[in-house]
Amino acid sequence: MKRALLILAACGADSHPRTVKVPFAADEPAKKLAAASQGGDVAAIRATLGPTVIDGGLWFDDAGCERDFGAATEITGPRIDAFATCLAKLGLQVSKQREYLDDLALFNYGPGIEVEARLVEQRLRWIGFAGVLDPNDRAVAITQDALETLRDAGEPNPPAAAGDFAWMRVCIDPMGAIATTDMRLSSTLDAARTYEAAVRG
């Protein structure tokens, strides 16, 4: 696992700490996969896929792709080619959000759907809705921007200490009410409480 930023400090009177960006292993293959998907390049997408890909469940506008790959499944053999064809229709974009694990990448597509992908040794090995922990979970994940368009009250940035953050999965029921919140990561316990209260408000 790598952190996105590495702080380096040297000794001496004239030394100043400096910040160096450390690329994740998934960064380059994620960019290649997104470019191929946006360009509809099936062959380029096929080249990024491993011999086996776990499809954690995706949403496809194409009826055939939705039928074949809309639910969690393991993809092998000639179905890999069909899956590459379906991924070429999504127009995947690398998300502005960042994962905290070296081999994970976030993408979004369509009307604001967010997916998570595991890329090992330059190859896609797993892809599915972001934040899904149960293969039977069919809740579609949407981006923060897509969620923000639904806001009808409250503030997008609640008051919190400088540097505080929280990452949570929020499930919304068909009536628009918050069903559950699942805290994935937070800088402090107070930050978790502050942001969860803001989300529920």
PDB file of C-alpha atoms in Angstrom:
ATOM      1  CA  MET A   1       0.000   0.000   0.000  1.00  0.00           C
ATOM      2  CA  LYS A   2       1.215   3.501  -0.827  1.00  0.00           C
ATOM      3  CA  ARG A   3      -0.030   6.877   0.251  1.00  0.00           C
ATOM      4  CA  ALA A   4      -0.705   9.471  -2.420  1.00  0.00           C
ATOM      5  CA  LEU A   5       1.725  11.937  -0.892  1.00  0.00           C
ATOM      6  CA  LEU A   6       5.147  11.406   0.602  1.00  0.00           C
ATOM      7  CA  ILE A   7       6.705  14.106   2.801  1.00  0.00           C
ATOM      8  CA  LEU A   8      10.492  14.187   2.604  1.00  0.00           C
ATOM      9  CA  ALA A   9      12.642  16.143   5.048  1.00  0.00           C
ATOM     10  CA  ALA A  10      16.410  16.636   4.927  1.00  0.00           C
ATOM     11  CA  CYS A  11      18.773  17.843   7.646  1.00  0.00           C
ATOM     12  CA  GLY A  12      20.600  21.172   7.600  1.00  0.00           C
ATOM     13  CA  ALA A  13      19.904  24.850   8.134  1.00  0.00           C
ATOM     14  CA  ASP A  14      18.802  25.416   4.541  1.00  0.00           C
ATOM     15  CA  SER A  15      16.654  22.319   4.299  1.00  0.00           C
ATOM     16  CA  HIS A  16      12.918  22.638   3.712  1.00  0.00           C
ATOM     17  CA  PRO A  17      10.352  19.839   3.730  1.00  0.00           C
ATOM     18  CA  ARG A  18       9.033  19.109   0.277  1.00  0.00           C
ATOM     19  CA  THR A  19       6.071  17.114  -0.968  1.00  0.00           C
ATOM     20  CA  VAL A  20       6.578  14.521  -3.675  1.00  0.00           C
ATOM     21  CA  LYS A  21       3.672  12.840  -5.453  1.00  0.00           C
ATOM     22  CA  VAL A  22       3.938   9.051  -5.455  1.00  0.00           C
ATOM     23  CA  PRO A  23       1.983   7.448  -8.312  1.00  0.00           C
ATOM     24  CA  PHE A  24      -0.127   4.408  -7.533  1.00  0.00           C
ATOM     25  CA  ALA A  25       0.453   1.204  -9.501  1.00  0.00           C
ATOM     26  CA  ALA A  26      -3.116   1.442 -10.815  1.00  0.00           C
ATOM     27  CA  ASP A  27      -2.760   4.989 -12.205  1.00  0.00           C
ATOM     28  CA  GLU A  28      -1.360   4.223 -15.662  1.00  0.00           C
ATOM     29  CA  PRO A  29      -3.451   1.122 -16.466  1.00  0.00           C
ATOM     30  CA  ALA A  30      -6.539   3.022 -15.265  1.00  0.00           C
ATOM     31  CA  LYS A  31      -5.798   5.845 -17.705  1.00  0.00           C
ATOM     32  CA  LYS A  32      -5.306   3.331 -20.542  1.00  0.00           C
ATOM     33  CA  LEU A  33      -8.565   1.550 -19.760  1.00  0.00           C
ATOM     34  CA  ALA A  34     -10.483   4.837 -19.582  1.00  0.00           C
ATOM     35  CA  ALA A  35      -9.025   6.107 -22.859  1.00  0.00           C
ATOM     36  CA  ALA A  36      -9.870   2.838 -24.601  1.00  0.00           C
ATOM     37  CA  SER A  37     -13.416   2.856 -23.212  1.00  0.00           C
ATOM     38  CA  GLN A  38     -14.016   6.467 -24.226  1.00  0.00           C
ATOM     39  CA  GLY A  39     -12.700   5.707 -27.688  1.00  0.00           C
ATOM     40  CA  GLY A  40     -14.718   2.515 -28.035  1.00  0.00           C
ATOM     41  CA  ASP A  41     -11.490   0.591 -28.690  1.00  0.00           C
ATOM     42  CA  VAL A  42     -12.436  -3.025 -27.932  1.00  0.00           C
ATOM     43  CA  ALA A  43      -8.986  -4.420 -28.797  1.00  0.00           C
ATOM     44  CA  ALA A  44      -7.247  -1.968 -26.440  1.00  0.00           C
ATOM     45  CA  ILE A  45      -9.675  -2.826 -23.645  1.00  0.00           C
ATOM     46  CA  ARG A  46      -9.176  -6.546 -24.265  1.00  0.00           C
ATOM     47  CA  ALA A  47      -5.427  -6.027 -23.846  1.00  0.00           C
ATOM     48  CA  THR A  48      -6.000  -4.591 -20.346  1.00  0.00           C
ATOM     49  CA  LEU A  49      -8.058  -7.563 -19.123  1.00  0.00           C
ATOM     50  CA  GLY A  50      -6.589 -10.460 -17.194  1.00  0.00           C
ATOM     51  CA  PRO A  51      -7.312 -14.117 -18.068  1.00  0.00           C
ATOM     52  CA  THR A  52     -10.089 -13.981 -15.474  1.00  0.00           C
ATOM     53  CA  VAL A  53     -12.071 -10.896 -14.473  1.00  0.00           C
ATOM     54  CA  ILE A  54     -14.492 -10.708 -11.566  1.00  0.00           C
ATOM     55  CA  ASP A  55     -17.466  -8.572 -12.518  1.00  0.00           C
ATOM     56  CA  GLY A  56     -18.909  -7.297  -9.247  1.00  0.00           C
ATOM     57  CA  GLY A  57     -21.982  -6.019 -11.051  1.00  0.00           C
ATOM     58  CA  LEU A  58     -22.294  -3.048 -13.404  1.00  0.00           C
ATOM     59  CA  TRP A  59     -25.100  -1.057 -15.004  1.00  0.00           C
ATOM     60  CA  PHE A  60     -25.295  -1.145 -18.806  1.00  0.00           C
ATOM     61  CA  ASP A  61     -27.609   0.839 -21.059  1.00  0.00           C
ATOM     62  CA  ASP A  62     -27.150  -1.918 -23.662  1.00  0.00           C
ATOM     63  CA  ALA A  63     -29.749  -4.647 -22.995  1.00  0.00           C
ATOM     64  CA  GLY A  64     -27.472  -7.507 -24.043  1.00  0.00           C
ATOM     65  CA  CYS A  65     -24.619  -6.313 -21.833  1.00  0.00           C
ATOM     66  CA  GLU A  66     -26.987  -5.783 -18.912  1.00  0.00           C
ATOM     67  CA  ARG A  67     -28.320  -9.318 -19.334  1.00  0.00           C
ATOM     68  CA  ASP A  68     -24.864 -10.918 -19.536  1.00  0.00           C
ATOM     69  CA  PHE A  69     -22.840  -8.752 -17.141  1.00  0.00           C
ATOM     70  CA  GLY A  70     -25.282  -6.757 -14.998  1.00  0.00           C
ATOM     71  CA  ALA A  71     -24.987  -9.151 -12.045  1.00  0.00           C
ATOM     72  CA  ALA A  72     -21.893 -10.343 -10.175  1.00  0.00           C
ATOM     73  CA  THR A  73     -20.101 -13.071 -12.102  1.00  0.00           C
ATOM     74  CA  GLU A  74     -16.674 -14.495 -12.917  1.00  0.00           C
ATOM     75  CA  ILE A  75     -15.708 -13.966 -16.542  1.00  0.00           C
ATOM     76  CA  THR A  76     -13.345 -16.335 -18.363  1.00  0.00           C
ATOM     77  CA  GLY A  77     -12.681 -17.745 -21.806  1.00  0.00           C
ATOM     78  CA  PRO A  78     -14.524 -16.278 -24.812  1.00  0.00           C
ATOM     79  CA  ARG A  79     -16.780 -14.240 -22.516  1.00  0.00           C
ATOM     80  CA  ILE A  80     -13.766 -11.994 -21.874  1.00  0.00           C
ATOM     81  CA  ASP A  81     -14.061 -10.728 -25.464  1.00  0.00           C
ATOM     82  CA  ALA A  82     -17.778 -10.001 -25.010  1.00  0.00           C
ATOM     83  CA  PHE A  83     -17.048  -8.194 -21.745  1.00  0.00           C
ATOM     84  CA  ALA A  84     -14.440  -6.013 -23.469  1.00  0.00           C
ATOM     85  CA  THR A  85     -17.066  -5.074 -26.052  1.00  0.00           C
ATOM     86  CA  CYS A  86     -19.472  -4.052 -23.291  1.00  0.00           C
ATOM     87  CA  LEU A  87     -16.849  -2.031 -21.415  1.00  0.00           C
ATOM     88  CA  ALA A  88     -16.167  -0.165 -24.662  1.00  0.00           C
ATOM     89  CA  LYS A  89     -19.754   1.113 -24.563  1.00  0.00           C
ATOM     90  CA  LEU A  90     -19.492   2.651 -21.074  1.00  0.00           C
ATOM     91  CA  GLY A  91     -17.154   5.574 -21.775  1.00  0.00           C
ATOM     92  CA  LEU A  92     -15.322   5.123 -18.472  1.00  0.00           C
ATOM     93  CA  GLN A  93     -13.608   8.181 -17.006  1.00  0.00           C
ATOM     94  CA  VAL A  94     -10.997   8.165 -14.258  1.00  0.00           C
ATOM     95  CA  SER A  95     -12.628   9.662 -11.163  1.00  0.00           C
ATOM     96  CA  LYS A  96     -11.311  12.801  -9.494  1.00  0.00           C
ATOM     97  CA  GLN A  97     -11.617  10.846  -6.223  1.00  0.00           C
ATOM     98  CA  ARG A  98      -8.667   8.686  -5.171  1.00  0.00           C
ATOM     99  CA  GLU A  99      -8.497   5.255  -3.616  1.00  0.00           C
ATOM    100  CA  TYR A 100      -6.219   4.531  -0.663  1.00  0.00           C
ATOM    101  CA  LEU A 101      -4.857   1.218  -1.962  1.00  0.00           C
ATOM    102  CA  ASP A 102      -2.105   0.966  -4.528  1.00  0.00           C
ATOM    103  CA  ASP A 103      -3.893  -1.362  -6.942  1.00  0.00           C
ATOM    104  CA  LEU A 104      -7.367   0.200  -6.854  1.00  0.00           C
ATOM    105  CA  ALA A 105      -8.790   2.872  -9.146  1.00  0.00           C
ATOM    106  CA  LEU A 106     -12.126   4.695  -9.305  1.00  0.00           C
ATOM    107  CA  PHE A 107     -14.034   5.360 -12.536  1.00  0.00           C
ATOM    108  CA  ASN A 108     -17.347   7.011 -13.350  1.00  0.00           C
ATOM    109  CA  TYR A 109     -19.588   6.828 -16.380  1.00  0.00           C
ATOM    110  CA  GLY A 110     -23.056   7.582 -17.700  1.00  0.00           C
ATOM    111  CA  PRO A 111     -25.347   9.573 -15.422  1.00  0.00           C
ATOM    112  CA  GLY A 112     -22.828   9.655 -12.566  1.00  0.00           C
ATOM    113  CA  ILE A 113     -22.268   5.975 -11.757  1.00  0.00           C
ATOM    114  CA  GLU A 114     -19.076   5.247  -9.806  1.00  0.00           C
ATOM    115  CA  VAL A 115     -17.189   1.975 -10.060  1.00  0.00           C
ATOM    116  CA  GLU A 116     -14.116   0.574  -8.359  1.00  0.00           C
ATOM    117  CA  ALA A 117     -11.512  -1.518 -10.187  1.00  0.00           C
ATOM    118  CA  ARG A 118      -8.575  -3.621  -9.055  1.00  0.00           C
ATOM    119  CA  LEU A 119      -5.676  -3.509 -11.519  1.00  0.00           C
ATOM    120  CA  VAL A 120      -2.856  -5.955 -10.821  1.00  0.00           C
ATOM    121  CA  GLU A 121       0.326  -5.953 -12.945  1.00  0.00           C
ATOM    122  CA  GLN A 122      -1.331  -3.632 -15.495  1.00  0.00           C
ATOM    123  CA  ARG A 123      -4.378  -5.916 -15.885  1.00  0.00           C
ATOM    124  CA  LEU A 124      -7.987  -5.509 -14.760  1.00  0.00           C
ATOM    125  CA  ARG A 125      -8.877  -8.294 -12.325  1.00  0.00           C
ATOM    126  CA  TRP A 126     -12.061  -6.946 -10.651  1.00  0.00           C
ATOM    127  CA  ILE A 127     -14.599  -4.198 -11.337  1.00  0.00           C
ATOM    128  CA  GLY A 128     -17.897  -3.293  -9.685  1.00  0.00           C
ATOM    129  CA  PHE A 129     -19.913  -0.567  -7.996  1.00  0.00           C
ATOM    130  CA  ALA A 130     -17.810   1.467  -5.584  1.00  0.00           C
ATOM    131  CA  GLY A 131     -18.103   0.506  -1.943  1.00  0.00           C
ATOM    132  CA  VAL A 132     -19.851  -2.819  -2.498  1.00  0.00           C
ATOM    133  CA  LEU A 133     -18.721  -5.414   0.049  1.00  0.00           C
ATOM    134  CA  ASP A 134     -21.368  -8.103  -0.594  1.00  0.00           C
ATOM    135  CA  PRO A 135     -21.668  -9.787  -4.048  1.00  0.00           C
ATOM    136  CA  ASN A 136     -25.457  -9.811  -3.572  1.00  0.00           C
ATOM    137  CA  ASP A 137     -25.529  -6.034  -3.069  1.00  0.00           C
ATOM    138  CA  ARG A 138     -26.993  -4.508  -6.252  1.00  0.00           C
ATOM    139  CA  ALA A 139     -27.096  -0.908  -5.031  1.00  0.00           C
ATOM    140  CA  VAL A 140     -25.700   1.334  -7.765  1.00  0.00           C
ATOM    141  CA  ALA A 141     -23.046   3.761  -6.504  1.00  0.00           C
ATOM    142  CA  ILE A 142     -23.239   7.344  -7.752  1.00  0.00           C
ATOM    143  CA  THR A 143     -20.625  10.075  -7.679  1.00  0.00           C
ATOM    144  CA  GLN A 144     -20.539  12.918  -5.174  1.00  0.00           C
ATOM    145  CA  ASP A 145     -21.406  15.369  -7.963  1.00  0.00           C
ATOM    146  CA  ALA A 146     -24.454  13.324  -9.004  1.00  0.00           C
ATOM    147  CA  LEU A 147     -25.586  13.128  -5.385  1.00  0.00           C
ATOM    148  CA  GLU A 148     -25.115  16.880  -4.960  1.00  0.00           C
ATOM    149  CA  THR A 149     -27.600  17.591  -7.776  1.00  0.00           C
ATOM    150  CA  LEU A 150     -30.286  15.991  -5.572  1.00  0.00           C
ATOM    151  CA  ARG A 151     -29.669  18.362  -2.628  1.00  0.00           C
ATOM    152  CA  ASP A 152     -32.682  20.455  -1.631  1.00  0.00           C
ATOM    153  CA  ALA A 153     -31.442  21.665   1.776  1.00  0.00           C
ATOM    154  CA  GLY A 154     -28.395  21.875   3.992  1.00  0.00           C
ATOM    155  CA  GLU A 155     -24.788  22.791   3.339  1.00  0.00           C
ATOM    156  CA  PRO A 156     -22.384  20.666   1.240  1.00  0.00           C
ATOM    157  CA  ASN A 157     -19.468  21.375   3.584  1.00  0.00           C
ATOM    158  CA  PRO A 158     -20.303  21.168   7.296  1.00  0.00           C
ATOM    159  CA  PRO A 159     -18.025  22.976   9.749  1.00  0.00           C
ATOM    160  CA  ALA A 160     -15.104  20.711  10.672  1.00  0.00           C
ATOM    161  CA  ALA A 161     -11.520  21.040  11.801  1.00  0.00           C
ATOM    162  CA  ALA A 162      -8.956  21.857   9.106  1.00  0.00           C
ATOM    163  CA  GLY A 163      -7.698  18.687   7.463  1.00  0.00           C
ATOM    164  CA  ASP A 164     -10.574  16.542   8.692  1.00  0.00           C
ATOM    165  CA  PHE A 165     -12.261  14.221   6.220  1.00  0.00           C
ATOM    166  CA  ALA A 166     -14.679  11.312   6.108  1.00  0.00           C
ATOM    167  CA  TRP A 167     -15.457   8.726   3.439  1.00  0.00           C
ATOM    168  CA  MET A 168     -18.770   6.956   3.817  1.00  0.00           C
ATOM    169  CA  ARG A 169     -21.217   4.955   1.773  1.00  0.00           C
ATOM    170  CA  VAL A 170     -24.734   6.354   1.935  1.00  0.00           C
ATOM    171  CA  CYS A 171     -27.707   4.254   0.790  1.00  0.00           C
ATOM    172  CA  ILE A 172     -30.818   6.118  -0.314  1.00  0.00           C
ATOM    173  CA  ASP A 173     -34.180   4.326  -0.517  1.00  0.00           C
ATOM    174  CA  PRO A 174     -36.608   4.691  -3.467  1.00  0.00           C
ATOM    175  CA  MET A 175     -38.373   7.572  -1.690  1.00  0.00           C
ATOM    176  CA  GLY A 176     -35.132   9.540  -1.366  1.00  0.00           C
ATOM    177  CA  ALA A 177     -34.669   9.025   2.379  1.00  0.00           C
ATOM    178  CA  ILE A 178     -31.333   7.896   3.810  1.00  0.00           C
ATOM    179  CA  ALA A 179     -31.538   4.196   4.665  1.00  0.00           C
ATOM    180  CA  THR A 180     -28.023   3.547   5.977  1.00  0.00           C
ATOM    181  CA  THR A 181     -24.634   5.185   6.309  1.00  0.00           C
ATOM    182  CA  ASP A 182     -21.469   3.102   6.394  1.00  0.00           C
ATOM    183  CA  MET A 183     -18.295   4.901   7.469  1.00  0.00           C
ATOM    184  CA  ARG A 184     -15.386   3.625   5.379  1.00  0.00           C
ATOM    185  CA  LEU A 185     -12.623   5.932   6.597  1.00  0.00           C
ATOM    186  CA  SER A 186     -12.245   9.139   8.589  1.00  0.00           C
ATOM    187  CA  SER A 187      -9.430  11.295   9.912  1.00  0.00           C
ATOM    188  CA  THR A 188     -10.797  11.292  13.474  1.00  0.00           C
ATOM    189  CA  LEU A 189     -13.795  10.003  15.415  1.00  0.00           C
ATOM    190  CA  ASP A 190     -15.064  13.573  15.740  1.00  0.00           C
ATOM    191  CA  ALA A 191     -14.833  14.007  11.957  1.00  0.00           C
ATOM    192  CA  ALA A 192     -16.823  10.807  11.453  1.00  0.00           C
ATOM    193  CA  ARG A 193     -19.549  12.062  13.786  1.00  0.00           C
ATOM    194  CA  THR A 194     -19.623  15.534  12.213  1.00  0.00           C
ATOM    195  CA  TYR A 195     -19.902  14.334   8.637  1.00  0.00           C
ATOM    196  CA  GLU A 196     -22.373  11.564   9.404  1.00  0.00           C
ATOM    197  CA  ALA A 197     -24.633  14.049  11.175  1.00  0.00           C
ATOM    198  CA  ALA A 198     -24.354  16.383   8.164  1.00  0.00           C
ATOM    199  CA  VAL A 199     -25.207  13.574   5.738  1.00  0.00           C
ATOM    200  CA  ARG A 200     -28.243  12.528   7.774  1.00  0.00           C
ATOM    201  CA  GLY A 201     -29.348  16.170   7.848  1.00  0.00           C
TER     202      GLY A 201
END
